[in-house]
Coordinates of C-alpha atoms in Angstrom, one line a residue:
Chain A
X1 CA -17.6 -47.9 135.5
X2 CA -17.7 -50.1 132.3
X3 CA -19.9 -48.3 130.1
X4 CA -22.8 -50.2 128.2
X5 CA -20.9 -49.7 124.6
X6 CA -17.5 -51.7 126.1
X7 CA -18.6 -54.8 124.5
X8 CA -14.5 -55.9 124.5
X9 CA -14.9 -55.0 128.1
X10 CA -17.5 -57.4 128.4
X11 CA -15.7 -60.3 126.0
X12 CA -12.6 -59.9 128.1
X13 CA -14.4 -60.3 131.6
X14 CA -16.1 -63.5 129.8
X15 CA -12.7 -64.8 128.5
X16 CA -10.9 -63.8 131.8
X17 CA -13.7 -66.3 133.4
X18 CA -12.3 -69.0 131.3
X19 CA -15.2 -68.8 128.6
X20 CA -14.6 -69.7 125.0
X21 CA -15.7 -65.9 123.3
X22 CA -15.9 -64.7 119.8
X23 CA -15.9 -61.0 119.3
X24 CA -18.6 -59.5 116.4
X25 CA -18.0 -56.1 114.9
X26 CA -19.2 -53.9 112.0
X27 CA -16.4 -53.1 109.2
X28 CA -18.5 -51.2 107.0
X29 CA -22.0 -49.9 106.4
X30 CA -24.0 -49.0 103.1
X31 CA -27.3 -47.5 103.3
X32 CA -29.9 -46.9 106.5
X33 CA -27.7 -49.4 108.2
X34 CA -28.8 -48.9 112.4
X35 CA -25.6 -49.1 113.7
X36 CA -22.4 -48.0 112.6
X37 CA -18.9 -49.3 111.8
X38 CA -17.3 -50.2 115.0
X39 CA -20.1 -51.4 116.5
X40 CA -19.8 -54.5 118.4
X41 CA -20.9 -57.9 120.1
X42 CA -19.5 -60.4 121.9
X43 CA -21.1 -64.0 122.2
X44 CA -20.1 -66.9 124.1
X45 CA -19.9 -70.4 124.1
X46 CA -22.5 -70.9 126.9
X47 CA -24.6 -68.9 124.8
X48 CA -24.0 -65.7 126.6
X49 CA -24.2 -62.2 124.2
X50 CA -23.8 -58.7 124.7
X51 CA -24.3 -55.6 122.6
X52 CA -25.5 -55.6 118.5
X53 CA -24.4 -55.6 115.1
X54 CA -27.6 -53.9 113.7
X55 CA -31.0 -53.1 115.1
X56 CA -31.7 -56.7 116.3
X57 CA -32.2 -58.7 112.8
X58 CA -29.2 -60.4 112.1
X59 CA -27.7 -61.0 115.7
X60 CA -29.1 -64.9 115.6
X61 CA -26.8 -65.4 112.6
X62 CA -24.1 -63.5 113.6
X63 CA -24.1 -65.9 116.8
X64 CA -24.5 -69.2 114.3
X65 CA -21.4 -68.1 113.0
X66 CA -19.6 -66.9 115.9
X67 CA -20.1 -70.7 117.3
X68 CA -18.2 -72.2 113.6
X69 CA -15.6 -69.3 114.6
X70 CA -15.1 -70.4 118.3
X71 CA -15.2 -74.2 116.8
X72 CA -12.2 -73.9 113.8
X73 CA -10.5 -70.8 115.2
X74 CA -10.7 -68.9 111.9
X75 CA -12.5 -65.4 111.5
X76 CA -14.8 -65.1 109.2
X77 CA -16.0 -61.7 107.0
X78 CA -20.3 -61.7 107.0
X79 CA -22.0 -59.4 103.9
X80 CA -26.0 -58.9 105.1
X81 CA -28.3 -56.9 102.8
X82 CA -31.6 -56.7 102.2
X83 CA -32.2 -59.0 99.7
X84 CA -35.7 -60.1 99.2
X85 CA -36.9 -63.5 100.9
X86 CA -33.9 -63.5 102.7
X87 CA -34.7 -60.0 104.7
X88 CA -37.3 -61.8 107.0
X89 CA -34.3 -64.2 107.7
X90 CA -31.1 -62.9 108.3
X91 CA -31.2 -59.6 106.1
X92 CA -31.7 -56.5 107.1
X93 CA -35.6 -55.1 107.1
X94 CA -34.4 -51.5 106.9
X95 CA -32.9 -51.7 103.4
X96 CA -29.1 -51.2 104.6
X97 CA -25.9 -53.2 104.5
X98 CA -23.3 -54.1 106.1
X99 CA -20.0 -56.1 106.8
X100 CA -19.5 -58.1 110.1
X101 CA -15.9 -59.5 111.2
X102 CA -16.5 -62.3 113.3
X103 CA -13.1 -63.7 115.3
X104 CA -12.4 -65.7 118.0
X105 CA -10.7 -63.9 121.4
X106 CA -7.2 -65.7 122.2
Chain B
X1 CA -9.0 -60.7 118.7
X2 CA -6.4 -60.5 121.7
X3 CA -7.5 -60.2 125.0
X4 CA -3.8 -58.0 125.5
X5 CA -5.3 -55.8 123.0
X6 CA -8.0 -55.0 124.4
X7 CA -6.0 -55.0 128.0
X8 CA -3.8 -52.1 126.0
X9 CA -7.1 -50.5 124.5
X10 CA -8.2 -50.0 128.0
X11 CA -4.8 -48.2 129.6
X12 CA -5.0 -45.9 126.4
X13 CA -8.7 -45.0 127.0
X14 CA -8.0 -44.5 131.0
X15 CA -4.9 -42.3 130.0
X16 CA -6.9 -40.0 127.6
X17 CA -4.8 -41.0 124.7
X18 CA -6.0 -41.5 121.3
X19 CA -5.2 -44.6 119.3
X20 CA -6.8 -46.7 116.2
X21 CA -7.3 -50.0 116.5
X22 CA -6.7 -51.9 113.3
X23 CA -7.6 -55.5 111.8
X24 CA -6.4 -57.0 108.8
X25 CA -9.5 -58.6 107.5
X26 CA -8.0 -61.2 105.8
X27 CA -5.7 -62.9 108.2
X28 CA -7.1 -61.5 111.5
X29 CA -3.8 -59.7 112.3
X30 CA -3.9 -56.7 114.5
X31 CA -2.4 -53.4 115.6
X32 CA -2.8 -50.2 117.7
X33 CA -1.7 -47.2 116.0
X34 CA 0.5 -45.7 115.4
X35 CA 3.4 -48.5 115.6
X36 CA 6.4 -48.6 114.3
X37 CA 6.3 -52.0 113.0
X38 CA 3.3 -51.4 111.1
X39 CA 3.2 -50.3 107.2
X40 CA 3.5 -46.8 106.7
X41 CA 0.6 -46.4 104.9
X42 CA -1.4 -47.9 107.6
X43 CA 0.3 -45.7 109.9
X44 CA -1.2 -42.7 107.7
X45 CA -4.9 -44.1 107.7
X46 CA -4.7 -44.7 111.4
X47 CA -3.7 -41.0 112.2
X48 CA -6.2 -39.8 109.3
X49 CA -8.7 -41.9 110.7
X50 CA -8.2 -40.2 114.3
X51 CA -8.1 -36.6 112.8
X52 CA -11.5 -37.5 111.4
X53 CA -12.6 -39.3 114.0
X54 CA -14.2 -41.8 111.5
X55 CA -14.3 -45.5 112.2
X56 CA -14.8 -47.8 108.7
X57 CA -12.6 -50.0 106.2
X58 CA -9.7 -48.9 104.2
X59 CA -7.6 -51.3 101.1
X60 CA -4.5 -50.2 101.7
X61 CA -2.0 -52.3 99.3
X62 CA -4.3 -54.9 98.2
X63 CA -5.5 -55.6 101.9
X64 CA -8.5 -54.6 103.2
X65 CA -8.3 -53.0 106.8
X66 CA -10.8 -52.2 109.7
X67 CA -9.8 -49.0 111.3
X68 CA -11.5 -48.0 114.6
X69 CA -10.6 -44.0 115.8
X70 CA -10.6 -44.1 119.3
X71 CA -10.4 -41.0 120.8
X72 CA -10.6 -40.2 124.5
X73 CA -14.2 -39.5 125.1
X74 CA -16.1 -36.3 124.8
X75 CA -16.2 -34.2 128.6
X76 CA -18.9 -32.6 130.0
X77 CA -18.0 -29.8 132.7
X78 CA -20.8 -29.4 135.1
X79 CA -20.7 -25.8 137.1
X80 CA -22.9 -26.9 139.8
X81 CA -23.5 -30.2 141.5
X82 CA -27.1 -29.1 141.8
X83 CA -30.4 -31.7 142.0
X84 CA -30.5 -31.4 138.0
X85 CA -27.0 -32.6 138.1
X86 CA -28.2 -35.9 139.3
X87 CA -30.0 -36.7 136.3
X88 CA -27.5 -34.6 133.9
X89 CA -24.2 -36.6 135.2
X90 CA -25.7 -40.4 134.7
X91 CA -27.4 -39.5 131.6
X92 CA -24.3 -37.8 129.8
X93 CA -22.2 -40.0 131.1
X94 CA -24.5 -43.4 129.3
X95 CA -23.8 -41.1 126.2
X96 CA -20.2 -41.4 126.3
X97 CA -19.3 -38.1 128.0
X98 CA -16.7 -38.2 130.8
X99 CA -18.8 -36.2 133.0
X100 CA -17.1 -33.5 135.6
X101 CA -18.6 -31.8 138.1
X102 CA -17.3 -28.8 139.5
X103 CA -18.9 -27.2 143.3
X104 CA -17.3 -25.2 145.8
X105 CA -19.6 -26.0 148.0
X106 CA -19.1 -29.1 149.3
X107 CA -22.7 -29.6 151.2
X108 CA -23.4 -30.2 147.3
X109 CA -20.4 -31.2 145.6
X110 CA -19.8 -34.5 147.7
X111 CA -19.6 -38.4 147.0
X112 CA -22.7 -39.1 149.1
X113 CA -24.4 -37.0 146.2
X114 CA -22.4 -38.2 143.6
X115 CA -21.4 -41.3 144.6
X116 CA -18.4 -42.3 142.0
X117 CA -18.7 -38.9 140.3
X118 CA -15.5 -36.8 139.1
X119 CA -15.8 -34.4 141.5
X120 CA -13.7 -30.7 141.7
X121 CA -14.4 -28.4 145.3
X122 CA -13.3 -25.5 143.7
X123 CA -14.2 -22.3 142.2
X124 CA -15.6 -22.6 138.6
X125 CA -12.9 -20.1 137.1
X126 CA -9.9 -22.3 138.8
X127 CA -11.3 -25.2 138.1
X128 CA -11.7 -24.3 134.2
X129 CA -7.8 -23.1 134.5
X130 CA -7.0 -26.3 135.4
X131 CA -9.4 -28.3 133.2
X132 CA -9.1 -26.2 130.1
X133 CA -11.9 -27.1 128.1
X134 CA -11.1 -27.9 124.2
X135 CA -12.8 -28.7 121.1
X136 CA -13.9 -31.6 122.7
X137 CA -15.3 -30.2 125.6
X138 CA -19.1 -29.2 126.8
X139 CA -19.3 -26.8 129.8
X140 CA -22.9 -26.1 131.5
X141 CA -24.1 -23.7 134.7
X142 CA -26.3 -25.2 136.5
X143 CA -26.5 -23.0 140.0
X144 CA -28.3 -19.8 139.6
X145 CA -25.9 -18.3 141.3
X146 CA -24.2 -15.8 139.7
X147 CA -20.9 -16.2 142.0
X148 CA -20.6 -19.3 140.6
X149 CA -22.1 -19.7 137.0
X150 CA -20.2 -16.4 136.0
X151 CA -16.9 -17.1 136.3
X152 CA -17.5 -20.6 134.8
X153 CA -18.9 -19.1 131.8
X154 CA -16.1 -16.4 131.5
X155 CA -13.6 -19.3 131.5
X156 CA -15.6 -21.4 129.1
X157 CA -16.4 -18.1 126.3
X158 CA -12.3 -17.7 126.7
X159 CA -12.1 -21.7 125.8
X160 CA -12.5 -23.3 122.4
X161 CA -15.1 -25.7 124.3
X162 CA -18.2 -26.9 121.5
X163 CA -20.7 -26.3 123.4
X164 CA -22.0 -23.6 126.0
X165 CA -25.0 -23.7 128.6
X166 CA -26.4 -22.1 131.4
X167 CA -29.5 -23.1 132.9
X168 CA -32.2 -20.4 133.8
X169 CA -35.0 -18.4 132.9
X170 CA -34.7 -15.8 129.6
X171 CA -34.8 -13.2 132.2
X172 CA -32.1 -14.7 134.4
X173 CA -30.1 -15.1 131.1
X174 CA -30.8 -11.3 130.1
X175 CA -28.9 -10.4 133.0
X176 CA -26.3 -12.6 132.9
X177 CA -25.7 -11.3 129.1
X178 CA -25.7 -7.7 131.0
X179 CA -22.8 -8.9 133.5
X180 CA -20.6 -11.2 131.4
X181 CA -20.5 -7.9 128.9
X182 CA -19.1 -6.2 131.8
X183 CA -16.5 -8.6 131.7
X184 CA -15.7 -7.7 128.2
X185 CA -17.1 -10.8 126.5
X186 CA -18.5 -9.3 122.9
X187 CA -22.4 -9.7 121.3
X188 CA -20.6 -12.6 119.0
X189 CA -19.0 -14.5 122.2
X190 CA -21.6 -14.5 124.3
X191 CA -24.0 -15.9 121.1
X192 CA -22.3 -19.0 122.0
X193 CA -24.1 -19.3 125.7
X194 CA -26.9 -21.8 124.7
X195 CA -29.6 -20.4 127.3
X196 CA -31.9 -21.2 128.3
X197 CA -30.4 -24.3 127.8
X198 CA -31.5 -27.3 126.2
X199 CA -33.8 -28.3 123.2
X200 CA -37.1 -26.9 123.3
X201 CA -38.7 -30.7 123.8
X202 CA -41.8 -29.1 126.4
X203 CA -39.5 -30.6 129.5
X204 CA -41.2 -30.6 132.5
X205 CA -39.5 -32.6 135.4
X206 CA -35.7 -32.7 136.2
X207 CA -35.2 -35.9 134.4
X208 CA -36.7 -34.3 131.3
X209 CA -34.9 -31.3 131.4
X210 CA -31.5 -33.3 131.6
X211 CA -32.6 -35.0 128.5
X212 CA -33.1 -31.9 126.6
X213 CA -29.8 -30.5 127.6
X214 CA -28.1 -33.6 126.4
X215 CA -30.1 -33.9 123.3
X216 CA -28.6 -30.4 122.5
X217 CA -25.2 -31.3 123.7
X218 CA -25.0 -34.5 121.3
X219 CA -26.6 -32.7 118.2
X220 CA -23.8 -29.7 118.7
X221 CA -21.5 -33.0 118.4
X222 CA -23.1 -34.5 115.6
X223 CA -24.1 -31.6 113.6
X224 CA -27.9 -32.9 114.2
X225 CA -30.3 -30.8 112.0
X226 CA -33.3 -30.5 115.2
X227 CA -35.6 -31.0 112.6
X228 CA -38.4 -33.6 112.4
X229 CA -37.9 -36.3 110.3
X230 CA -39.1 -36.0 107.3
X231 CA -42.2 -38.8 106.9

């Protein structure tokens, strides 16, 4: 049985299927942060995602940038905070930070 | 990201064994520790990172490091493959437990019950021999019966497992006390028997009562305070 947290499960069956995939996962955390280090999510070129980053606010930027990654092949290191205007955007309504690695699976 | 590390992540996890996944944040590169051709000192945060069984980033050298503890996954030893089982398993199981189930009886303890279950037709105290809970082991009696709770619980007071049920009434657990002192097990042991079982959350229906068991289970784990939070 896969179990709902094996998001690499899930990015491997994708990238087995021939699908371009870039893996998401949380480095570090500061704060009320909702999900901790070592969470992950996996997104898909076709658009396809599965699992979270954080409690649901910054998983449309995440994928943004998981497209640029599966485009030019190099990871990149995300900082979210709450930071004012930006919370209602990408930041993080709960007042926590937090690091995402975002890289291509090959 | 390789897909032949997460391939290797996999076999590890199936085999039990612990391992730490780690990623150089800079320049993607990856390992599973321990390896012998990585750094030493990222040798060292791997194994301290599995010893503490704490997932975050280290700078080790000037390099800063992801390091995920993967350790095999909490078990859950269910005495009794009982209707509250049904919910128990599933429910344990979506919170990371690898659940066993453990039933003599196999008019209970079968696959058309359990379909995909781990499933052990023996007695609870040869079972436990053979399973021999640890640190990271929960163990909770589920039949009633005290042919077959009993000798589960004897096994599991005489195991370092974290956490202790047995499902039943305070009257049925009065007189399990009475027997398992019988058997020898002291006032401070048998303290450790979590009965009746499960967090006092007003459960009503077998569902519910599976949830409160696991809630207790996963705030042993945690070191969850039960409190409300505070407003």
């Amino acid at each position: 049985m896969i179990d709902a947290e094996d998001i690499l499960s899930v990015a491997a069956a994708w990238h087995q299927d021939g699908e371009q995939v870039a893996v998401a996962t949380v480095t570090e955390t500061w704060g009320s942060s909702p999900r901790p280090a070592g969470s992950r999510m996996a997104i898909s070129k076709s658009g396809k995602m599965a699992g979270s980053v954080s409690g649901g606010c910054i998983e449309g930027a995440v994928a943004d940038v998981a497209g640029q990654v599966m485009a030019t092949g190099t990871p990149k290191l995300l900082d979210f905070g709450v930071t004012n205007e930006m919370a209602w955007e990408v930041g993080l309504a709960c007042g926590g930070k937090v690091k995402v690695f975002v890289e291509p699976l090959t | 990201m390789k897909t032949a590390t997460i391939i290797a992540l996999n076999q590890k996890r199936a085999a039990r064994e612990a391992v730490a996944f780690a990623k150089n944040l800079s320049d993607g590169s990856e390992f599973l520790l321990p390896d012998d051709a990585a750094p030493e000192a990222l040798n060292a945060a791997g194994l301290a990172a599995l010893a503490a069984d704490k997932t975050g980033t280290h700078i080790i050298g000037n390099e800063s490091w992801f390091i995920e503890a993967r350790n095999p996954a909490p078990r859950l030893i269910l005495v009794g493959a009982v209707h509250i089982a049904q919910a128990l398993a599933p429910l344990a199981s979506m919170s990371g437990f690898e659940v066993i189930l453990v039933d003599p009886r196999q008019g209970f303890g079968n696959q058309d019950r359990f379909p995909g279950a781990s499933m052990v037709n023996e007695w609870p105290d040869e079972a436990l021999d053979v399973l021999k809970p640890d640190t990271r082991t929960a163990v909770v009696t589920l039949t009633h019966d005290p042919k077959l709770d009993d000798p589960g619980l004897d096994r599991a007071l005489k195991s370092t497992a974290f956490y202790i049920g047995a499902l039943g009434s305070r009257k049925t657990h009065a007189a399990r006390l009475e027997r398992l002192t019988a058997l020898g097990h002291t006032p401070e042991a048998l303290a450790r028997i979590r009965g009746p079982v499960g967090l006092d959350i007003g459960a009503v229906t077998t569902p519910e009562i599976a949830l409160s068991i696991v809630a207790e289970i996963v705030a042993a784990r945690r070191g969850g305070s039960l409190g409300t939070r505070a407003k």
